Coordinates of C-alpha atoms and ligand atoms in Angstrom, one line a residue:
M1 CA -16.5 5.8 -34.0
E2 CA -15.5 6.5 -30.4
E3 CA -11.8 7.2 -30.2
K4 CA -9.7 4.7 -28.2
V5 CA -9.1 5.7 -24.6
R6 CA -5.4 6.4 -23.9
V7 CA -4.3 7.5 -20.5
R8 CA -0.9 7.9 -18.9
F9 CA 0.7 8.0 -15.6
A10 CA 3.5 10.5 -15.7
P11 CA 5.8 10.4 -12.7
S12 CA 8.9 12.5 -12.4
P13 CA 11.6 10.1 -11.2
T14 CA 12.9 12.5 -8.5
G15 CA 11.9 10.4 -5.6
P16 CA 10.5 6.9 -4.7
L17 CA 6.9 6.1 -5.7
H18 CA 4.6 8.0 -3.4
I19 CA 1.4 6.4 -2.1
G20 CA -0.6 9.2 -3.7
S21 CA 1.1 8.7 -7.1
A22 CA 0.4 5.0 -6.8
R23 CA -3.3 5.9 -6.5
T24 CA -3.0 8.1 -9.5
A25 CA -1.5 5.3 -11.4
L26 CA -4.2 2.9 -10.3
F27 CA -7.0 5.3 -11.3
N28 CA -5.4 5.7 -14.8
Y29 CA -5.0 1.9 -15.1
L30 CA -8.6 1.2 -14.1
Y31 CA -9.9 3.8 -16.5
A32 CA -7.9 2.3 -19.3
K33 CA -8.9 -1.3 -18.5
K34 CA -12.5 -0.3 -18.0
N35 CA -12.7 1.2 -21.5
G36 CA -10.5 -1.3 -23.3
G37 CA -7.9 1.5 -23.7
V38 CA -4.2 1.9 -23.3
F39 CA -2.3 2.6 -20.0
A40 CA 1.0 4.3 -20.7
L41 CA 3.8 5.1 -18.3
R42 CA 5.8 8.3 -19.1
F43 CA 8.8 9.2 -17.1
E44 CA 9.0 13.0 -16.9
D45 CA 12.7 12.9 -16.5
T46 CA 13.8 16.2 -18.1
D47 CA 15.2 17.6 -14.9
K48 CA 18.7 16.2 -15.2
E49 CA 19.8 17.1 -11.8
R50 CA 16.9 15.7 -9.8
S51 CA 15.9 12.7 -12.0
Q52 CA 17.6 9.4 -11.0
K53 CA 17.8 5.9 -12.4
V54 CA 17.2 4.4 -8.9
F55 CA 13.9 6.3 -8.7
E56 CA 12.9 5.1 -12.1
E57 CA 13.6 1.5 -11.1
N58 CA 11.7 2.1 -7.8
I59 CA 8.6 3.4 -9.6
L60 CA 8.7 0.5 -12.1
A61 CA 9.1 -2.0 -9.3
G62 CA 6.2 -0.4 -7.4
I63 CA 3.9 -0.4 -10.4
K64 CA 4.7 -4.0 -11.1
W65 CA 4.2 -5.0 -7.4
L66 CA 0.8 -3.5 -7.6
R67 CA 0.2 -5.4 -10.8
L68 CA -0.5 -2.2 -12.8
E69 CA 1.9 -2.9 -15.6
A70 CA 2.0 -0.4 -18.4
D71 CA 1.1 -1.1 -22.0
E72 CA 3.6 1.5 -23.3
I73 CA 6.6 3.2 -21.6
Y74 CA 8.2 6.5 -22.6
Y75 CA 11.1 8.6 -21.3
Q76 CA 10.9 12.4 -22.0
S77 CA 14.7 12.5 -21.9
K78 CA 14.7 10.5 -25.2
R79 CA 12.1 12.7 -27.0
E80 CA 14.1 15.9 -27.6
N81 CA 13.1 16.0 -31.3
S82 CA 9.5 16.2 -30.5
Y83 CA 10.0 19.2 -28.3
Q84 CA 12.2 20.9 -30.9
S85 CA 9.6 20.5 -33.6
A86 CA 6.8 21.8 -31.4
L87 CA 9.0 24.8 -30.7
K88 CA 9.5 25.3 -34.4
K89 CA 5.8 25.2 -35.0
L90 CA 5.2 27.9 -32.3
T91 CA 8.0 30.0 -33.6
E92 CA 6.6 29.9 -37.1
R93 CA 3.3 31.1 -35.6
G94 CA 5.1 34.0 -34.0
L95 CA 4.1 32.9 -30.5
I96 CA 7.6 32.8 -29.1
Y97 CA 10.0 35.4 -27.9
E98 CA 13.5 34.9 -26.4
S99 CA 14.5 36.5 -23.2
D100 CA 17.4 36.2 -20.8
G101 CA 18.7 33.1 -22.5
G102 CA 15.4 31.1 -22.0
V103 CA 12.8 30.8 -24.7
Y104 CA 9.4 32.0 -23.7
F105 CA 5.9 31.2 -25.0
K106 CA 3.8 34.3 -25.2
I107 CA 0.3 33.6 -23.8
P108 CA -1.6 34.6 -27.0
V109 CA -4.7 36.2 -25.6
E110 CA -4.8 38.8 -22.9
N111 CA -7.7 38.7 -20.4
K112 CA -9.0 35.4 -21.8
K113 CA -11.2 33.3 -19.6
I114 CA -10.3 29.7 -19.7
I115 CA -12.7 27.1 -18.5
V116 CA -11.4 23.7 -17.3
D117 CA -14.3 21.3 -17.6
D118 CA -13.1 18.7 -15.1
I119 CA -14.7 15.3 -14.8
V120 CA -14.3 15.3 -11.1
R121 CA -14.5 18.9 -10.2
G122 CA -16.9 20.3 -12.8
K123 CA -16.3 23.6 -14.5
V124 CA -13.4 25.7 -13.0
E125 CA -12.8 29.1 -14.4
F126 CA -9.4 30.8 -14.8
D127 CA -8.2 34.1 -16.2
S128 CA -5.2 34.2 -18.5
K129 CA -4.1 37.6 -17.2
D130 CA -3.2 35.9 -13.9
F131 CA -0.5 33.9 -15.6
D132 CA 3.1 34.8 -16.4
D133 CA 4.4 33.9 -19.8
L134 CA 5.4 30.3 -19.9
V135 CA 9.0 29.2 -20.1
L136 CA 9.3 26.4 -22.6
F137 CA 13.0 25.6 -22.4
K138 CA 15.4 26.0 -19.5
K139 CA 18.8 27.5 -19.9
D140 CA 20.4 24.0 -20.0
G141 CA 18.3 23.4 -23.2
T142 CA 15.9 21.0 -21.6
P143 CA 12.1 21.5 -22.0
T144 CA 10.1 22.6 -19.0
F145 CA 7.5 20.4 -17.4
H146 CA 4.5 22.3 -18.9
F147 CA 5.9 22.2 -22.4
A148 CA 7.1 18.6 -22.5
N149 CA 3.9 17.4 -20.7
V150 CA 1.6 19.0 -23.3
V151 CA 3.7 18.1 -26.4
D152 CA 3.7 14.5 -25.2
D153 CA 0.1 14.3 -24.4
I154 CA -0.6 15.5 -27.9
E155 CA 1.8 13.1 -29.6
M156 CA 0.8 10.2 -27.5
K157 CA -2.8 10.9 -28.3
I158 CA -3.8 11.0 -24.7
T159 CA -7.6 11.2 -24.4
H160 CA -7.9 11.6 -20.6
V161 CA -5.5 13.3 -18.2
I162 CA -6.1 11.8 -14.8
R163 CA -3.8 13.4 -12.2
G164 CA -3.5 15.0 -8.8
E165 CA -5.5 18.0 -7.8
D166 CA -2.2 19.9 -7.3
H167 CA -2.0 20.2 -11.2
L168 CA -5.4 21.8 -11.6
S169 CA -3.9 25.3 -11.6
N170 CA -1.5 24.2 -14.4
T171 CA -4.3 23.0 -16.6
P172 CA -5.4 26.4 -18.0
K173 CA -1.8 27.1 -19.1
H174 CA -1.8 23.6 -20.7
I175 CA -5.0 24.4 -22.5
L176 CA -3.4 27.5 -24.0
L177 CA -0.5 25.4 -25.2
Y178 CA -2.9 22.9 -26.8
E179 CA -4.6 25.7 -28.6
A180 CA -1.3 27.2 -29.7
L181 CA -0.3 23.9 -31.1
D182 CA -3.6 23.4 -32.9
A183 CA -4.6 20.4 -30.8
T184 CA -7.8 19.6 -29.0
P185 CA -7.1 19.3 -25.2
P186 CA -7.9 15.9 -23.6
K187 CA -10.5 15.5 -20.9
F188 CA -9.2 16.2 -17.5
A189 CA -9.9 14.5 -14.1
H190 CA -8.1 16.0 -11.2
I191 CA -8.3 13.7 -8.2
S192 CA -8.2 14.9 -4.7
L193 CA -5.1 14.6 -2.5
I194 CA -4.7 12.1 0.3
L195 CA -5.1 13.6 3.7
N196 CA -4.0 12.7 7.2
P197 CA -6.9 12.0 9.7
D198 CA -6.6 15.6 10.9
R199 CA -7.1 16.6 7.2
S200 CA -3.7 18.0 6.8
K201 CA -1.9 17.1 3.6
M202 CA -0.2 13.7 3.9
S203 CA 3.6 14.3 3.8
K204 CA 6.8 12.6 4.7
R205 CA 6.8 14.3 8.1
S206 CA 3.3 13.1 9.1
G207 CA 3.8 9.4 8.3
D208 CA 4.9 6.8 5.7
V209 CA 4.3 8.1 2.2
D210 CA 6.5 5.8 0.0
L211 CA 4.9 2.7 -1.4
D212 CA 8.1 0.9 -0.4
E213 CA 7.5 1.5 3.3
Y214 CA 4.2 -0.3 3.0
I215 CA 5.8 -3.2 1.0
R216 CA 8.5 -3.5 3.7
A217 CA 5.9 -3.5 6.5
G218 CA 4.2 -6.5 4.9
Y219 CA 1.1 -5.2 3.2
L220 CA -0.3 -7.2 0.3
P221 CA -0.9 -5.7 -3.1
E222 CA -4.6 -6.7 -3.1
A223 CA -5.1 -4.9 0.2
L224 CA -3.4 -1.8 -1.0
I225 CA -5.3 -1.8 -4.3
N226 CA -8.6 -2.0 -2.4
F227 CA -7.5 0.6 0.0
L228 CA -6.2 3.1 -2.6
V229 CA -9.2 2.7 -4.8
Q230 CA -11.5 3.4 -1.9
L231 CA -9.6 6.6 -1.2
G232 CA -11.9 8.9 -3.2
W233 CA -14.0 6.3 -5.0
S234 CA -16.7 4.1 -3.7
D235 CA -18.2 0.9 -5.1
P236 CA -21.8 1.4 -6.2
E237 CA -22.6 -1.9 -4.5
S238 CA -20.7 -0.9 -1.3
R239 CA -18.6 -4.1 -1.4
E240 CA -15.7 -3.9 0.9
F241 CA -13.4 -6.4 -0.7
L242 CA -13.1 -6.4 -4.4
T243 CA -10.9 -8.3 -6.9
M244 CA -9.1 -6.3 -9.5
S245 CA -11.6 -7.4 -12.2
E246 CA -14.6 -6.4 -10.0
I247 CA -13.0 -3.0 -9.5
I248 CA -12.4 -2.6 -13.2
Q249 CA -16.0 -3.5 -13.9
S250 CA -17.5 -1.0 -11.4
F251 CA -14.9 1.8 -11.7
D252 CA -16.1 5.1 -13.0
L253 CA -14.5 8.5 -12.8
S254 CA -18.0 10.0 -12.2
R255 CA -18.0 8.3 -8.8
V256 CA -14.7 9.9 -7.8
Q257 CA -15.2 12.4 -5.0
K258 CA -14.0 16.0 -5.0
G259 CA -13.1 16.3 -1.4
G260 CA -9.8 15.1 0.1
A261 CA -9.6 11.5 0.9
V262 CA -8.5 10.6 4.5
F263 CA -5.9 7.9 4.9
D264 CA -7.1 5.6 7.6
I265 CA -4.4 3.1 8.5
K266 CA -6.9 1.0 10.5
H267 CA -8.9 0.4 7.4
L268 CA -5.8 -0.6 5.5
N269 CA -4.8 -3.0 8.3
H270 CA -8.3 -4.5 8.4
L271 CA -8.2 -5.1 4.6
N272 CA -4.7 -6.6 4.9
H273 CA -5.8 -8.9 7.7
H274 CA -8.6 -10.1 5.5
Y275 CA -6.4 -10.9 2.6
L276 CA -3.8 -12.6 4.8
M277 CA -6.5 -14.8 6.3
Q278 CA -7.4 -16.0 2.8
K279 CA -3.9 -17.4 2.1
S280 CA -3.2 -21.1 2.4
L281 CA -0.5 -22.1 4.8
D282 CA 2.0 -22.5 1.9
E283 CA 1.2 -19.1 0.4
Y284 CA 1.4 -17.5 3.8
M285 CA 4.8 -19.2 4.6
Q286 CA 6.1 -17.8 1.3
L287 CA 4.9 -14.3 1.9
A288 CA 6.2 -14.4 5.5
E289 CA 9.6 -15.7 4.5
P290 CA 11.5 -12.4 4.2
F291 CA 10.1 -11.3 7.6
I292 CA 11.1 -14.4 9.5
K293 CA 14.6 -15.2 8.4
Q294 CA 15.9 -15.2 11.9
F295 CA 13.7 -18.2 12.8
A296 CA 14.6 -20.3 9.7
G297 CA 16.4 -23.1 11.6
D298 CA 13.5 -25.3 12.8
K299 CA 11.1 -25.6 9.8
A300 CA 8.6 -27.8 11.5
L301 CA 8.4 -25.5 14.6
L302 CA 8.2 -22.5 12.3
E303 CA 5.3 -24.0 10.4
S304 CA 3.3 -24.8 13.5
A305 CA 4.0 -21.4 15.0
I306 CA 2.8 -19.7 11.8
K307 CA -0.3 -21.9 11.6
L308 CA -1.2 -20.8 15.1
I309 CA -0.7 -17.0 14.6
Q310 CA -2.0 -16.8 11.0
D311 CA -5.2 -15.2 12.1
R312 CA -3.5 -12.7 14.3
A313 CA -1.0 -10.8 12.2
Q314 CA -2.5 -7.7 10.5
I315 CA 0.7 -7.2 8.5
L316 CA 3.5 -9.6 7.8
S317 CA 6.0 -7.6 9.9
D318 CA 3.8 -8.4 13.0
I319 CA 4.9 -12.0 12.7
P320 CA 8.3 -12.0 14.4
E321 CA 6.9 -10.6 17.6
L322 CA 4.0 -13.0 17.5
I323 CA 6.2 -16.1 17.1
S324 CA 9.4 -15.2 18.9
Y325 CA 8.3 -17.1 22.1
F326 CA 8.2 -20.3 20.1
F327 CA 12.0 -20.1 19.6
T328 CA 13.2 -18.6 22.9
Q329 CA 12.0 -19.0 26.5
P330 CA 9.7 -16.0 27.0
E331 CA 10.3 -13.3 29.6
Y332 CA 7.3 -12.6 31.8
D333 CA 6.5 -11.3 35.3
T334 CA 5.6 -14.1 37.7
P335 CA 2.2 -12.6 38.7
L336 CA 1.1 -13.1 35.2
L337 CA 1.0 -16.9 35.8
I338 CA -1.8 -16.4 38.4
F339 CA -5.3 -16.5 37.1
K340 CA -7.6 -13.7 38.3
K341 CA -8.1 -14.0 42.1
S342 CA -6.2 -17.2 42.5
S343 CA -3.0 -17.6 44.6
P344 CA 0.6 -18.6 43.9
E345 CA 0.0 -21.8 45.8
Q346 CA -3.1 -22.8 43.8
T347 CA -1.2 -21.9 40.5
S348 CA 1.8 -23.9 41.5
K349 CA -0.5 -26.9 42.4
G350 CA -2.2 -26.6 39.0
L351 CA 1.1 -26.6 37.1
S352 CA 2.5 -29.5 39.2
V353 CA -0.6 -31.6 38.5
A354 CA -0.2 -30.8 34.8
L355 CA 3.5 -31.7 34.9
K356 CA 2.8 -35.0 36.5
V357 CA 0.2 -36.1 33.9
L358 CA 2.0 -34.6 30.9
E359 CA 5.2 -36.5 31.8
K360 CA 3.3 -39.7 31.3
V361 CA 1.8 -38.9 27.9
S362 CA 3.4 -40.9 25.1
P363 CA 4.6 -39.0 22.0
K364 CA 1.9 -40.5 19.8
D365 CA -0.8 -39.1 22.2
W366 CA 0.8 -35.6 22.1
T367 CA -2.1 -34.1 20.1
K368 CA -4.2 -31.1 21.2
E369 CA -7.4 -33.3 21.4
K370 CA -5.8 -35.9 23.6
L371 CA -4.0 -33.3 25.7
Q372 CA -7.2 -31.5 26.3
S373 CA -9.0 -34.6 27.6
I374 CA -6.0 -35.7 29.7
L375 CA -5.8 -32.3 31.4
D376 CA -9.6 -32.0 31.8
E377 CA -9.5 -35.3 33.6
A378 CA -6.7 -34.2 35.9
I379 CA -8.7 -31.0 36.8
S380 CA -11.7 -33.0 37.9
S381 CA -9.8 -35.8 39.7
E382 CA -7.7 -33.2 41.6
S383 CA -10.7 -30.8 42.1
L384 CA -8.8 -27.9 40.5
L385 CA -10.3 -24.9 38.8
P386 CA -9.6 -24.8 35.0
G387 CA -8.0 -21.4 35.5
D388 CA -5.4 -22.8 37.8
L389 CA -4.1 -25.2 35.2
F390 CA -4.8 -23.9 31.7
W391 CA -4.0 -20.2 32.4
P392 CA -0.6 -20.8 33.8
I393 CA 0.3 -23.3 31.1
R394 CA -0.6 -20.6 28.5
V395 CA 1.7 -18.1 30.3
A396 CA 4.5 -20.6 31.0
L397 CA 4.7 -21.5 27.3
S398 CA 4.0 -18.1 25.7
G399 CA 4.6 -15.5 28.3
Q400 CA 1.5 -13.8 27.0
E401 CA -2.2 -13.4 28.0
G402 CA -3.5 -13.5 24.5
S403 CA -1.9 -16.5 22.8
P404 CA -3.3 -19.5 20.9
S405 CA -5.0 -21.9 23.3
P406 CA -2.8 -23.8 25.9
V407 CA -3.3 -27.2 24.2
E408 CA -2.4 -25.8 20.8
L409 CA 0.8 -24.4 22.3
L410 CA 1.6 -27.8 24.0
E411 CA 1.1 -29.6 20.7
A412 CA 3.3 -27.1 18.8
F413 CA 6.1 -27.1 21.4
G414 CA 6.2 -30.9 21.9
K415 CA 6.7 -32.7 25.1
E416 CA 10.2 -31.9 26.1
E417 CA 10.0 -28.1 25.6
S418 CA 6.6 -27.9 27.2
I419 CA 7.8 -29.7 30.3
S420 CA 10.9 -27.5 30.5
R421 CA 8.8 -24.3 30.4
I422 CA 6.3 -25.6 32.9
K423 CA 9.2 -26.4 35.3
I424 CA 10.6 -22.9 34.9
A425 CA 7.2 -21.5 35.8
I426 CA 6.9 -23.6 38.9
N427 CA 10.4 -22.4 39.9
K428 CA 9.4 -18.8 39.4
L429 CA 6.4 -19.2 41.6
G430 CA 8.7 -20.6 44.3
V431 CA 6.0 -22.2 46.4
Ligands
LIG1 N1 5.3 14.8 -13.8 C1 4.1 15.3 -13.2 C2 4.0 14.8 -11.8 O1 4.7 13.9 -11.4 C3 2.9 14.7 -14.0 C4 1.7 15.6 -14.1 C5 0.7 15.0 -15.0 O2 0.2 13.9 -14.8 O3 0.3 15.7 -16.0 O4 3.3 15.4 -11.0

């Protein structure tokens, strides 16, 4: 019988959840789900000085936000007994010597070739003579990363170790520890690091690396999941947008690429825009809520503003800037009111005609369809060019060249506010 797949994500809670670690967690999760296995979360928190509860909480919250909840959770700091008994076993085998107050593990074979048969990278050869003896316990009595990591992977019956490429050079040492502890090493898959577009290693200095920063900017979990999985893996059917269950179905470690995966923020924005567009107005309002607290007063206006910009925001934090003119008179330079080669006089005439007809529109007719036909009629009866009327209305109301359509804006603002803004524009033109 095939043994049950058991994988683990093993962060050290010494900092907030890194976007690269989130991807490692995702690959582990997918591999477990794909194979009907177990996805464990193990906090490697033996470094008492650097490990912090806030980071543990941050990692748990990040994993939950991404909907990668773990089936089992462990804390190395609570597993002291396991490390002590493994040490006892090694001591009984004569593989241990003490030196300088730390306990060392003697690498048992000099000049031994160790081959790591990696699922992603193929066979990688190491020579044990290149390693120093391994420290198993630090002076403060806590186990080192290598020791606790291997002891736990054995006890937790981990079948596949899927982790960052930066751990590849540790793997031959781990293999020696497995052998010393009489255990069969798991299979290894070292996934490539995430790179900046210039192929340098992605780091704090070169951009946002904490998952939190992406949450705060208003990315959606489904966009990040699609983005992260496509960093280093590609769907055999080349689909761009996949649901979690579609990803689980097609995911395979054999399609994970060896080379570094370049972080392309434009692609992430594009995915996020796609998922934002799929939301109903209600869902969108809920998601936007934390980003638009300053506009909370007029709910009806807020809703119509959101409705009009829903297709424009790539991330939720774009929203305040996109809707601010709904709530305050926009600032703009007067020449922006003038369409292409037109003149201040023609523009002023267009706005005055619009003002005259709009003042007569009854509230029940204040809909974008009616307003469109009323203004179209005014253009033809006054022999105006559409650009001399619709363009300056757009700018008068929004202060922008690229806004929702003028009649949509009129409808959203209502009669009183629309008229007041058109009057301000006429005054600005001063002719
Ligand atoms: N605590 C290690 C890290 O955060 C885990 C390495 C592993 O997955 O084996 O890099």
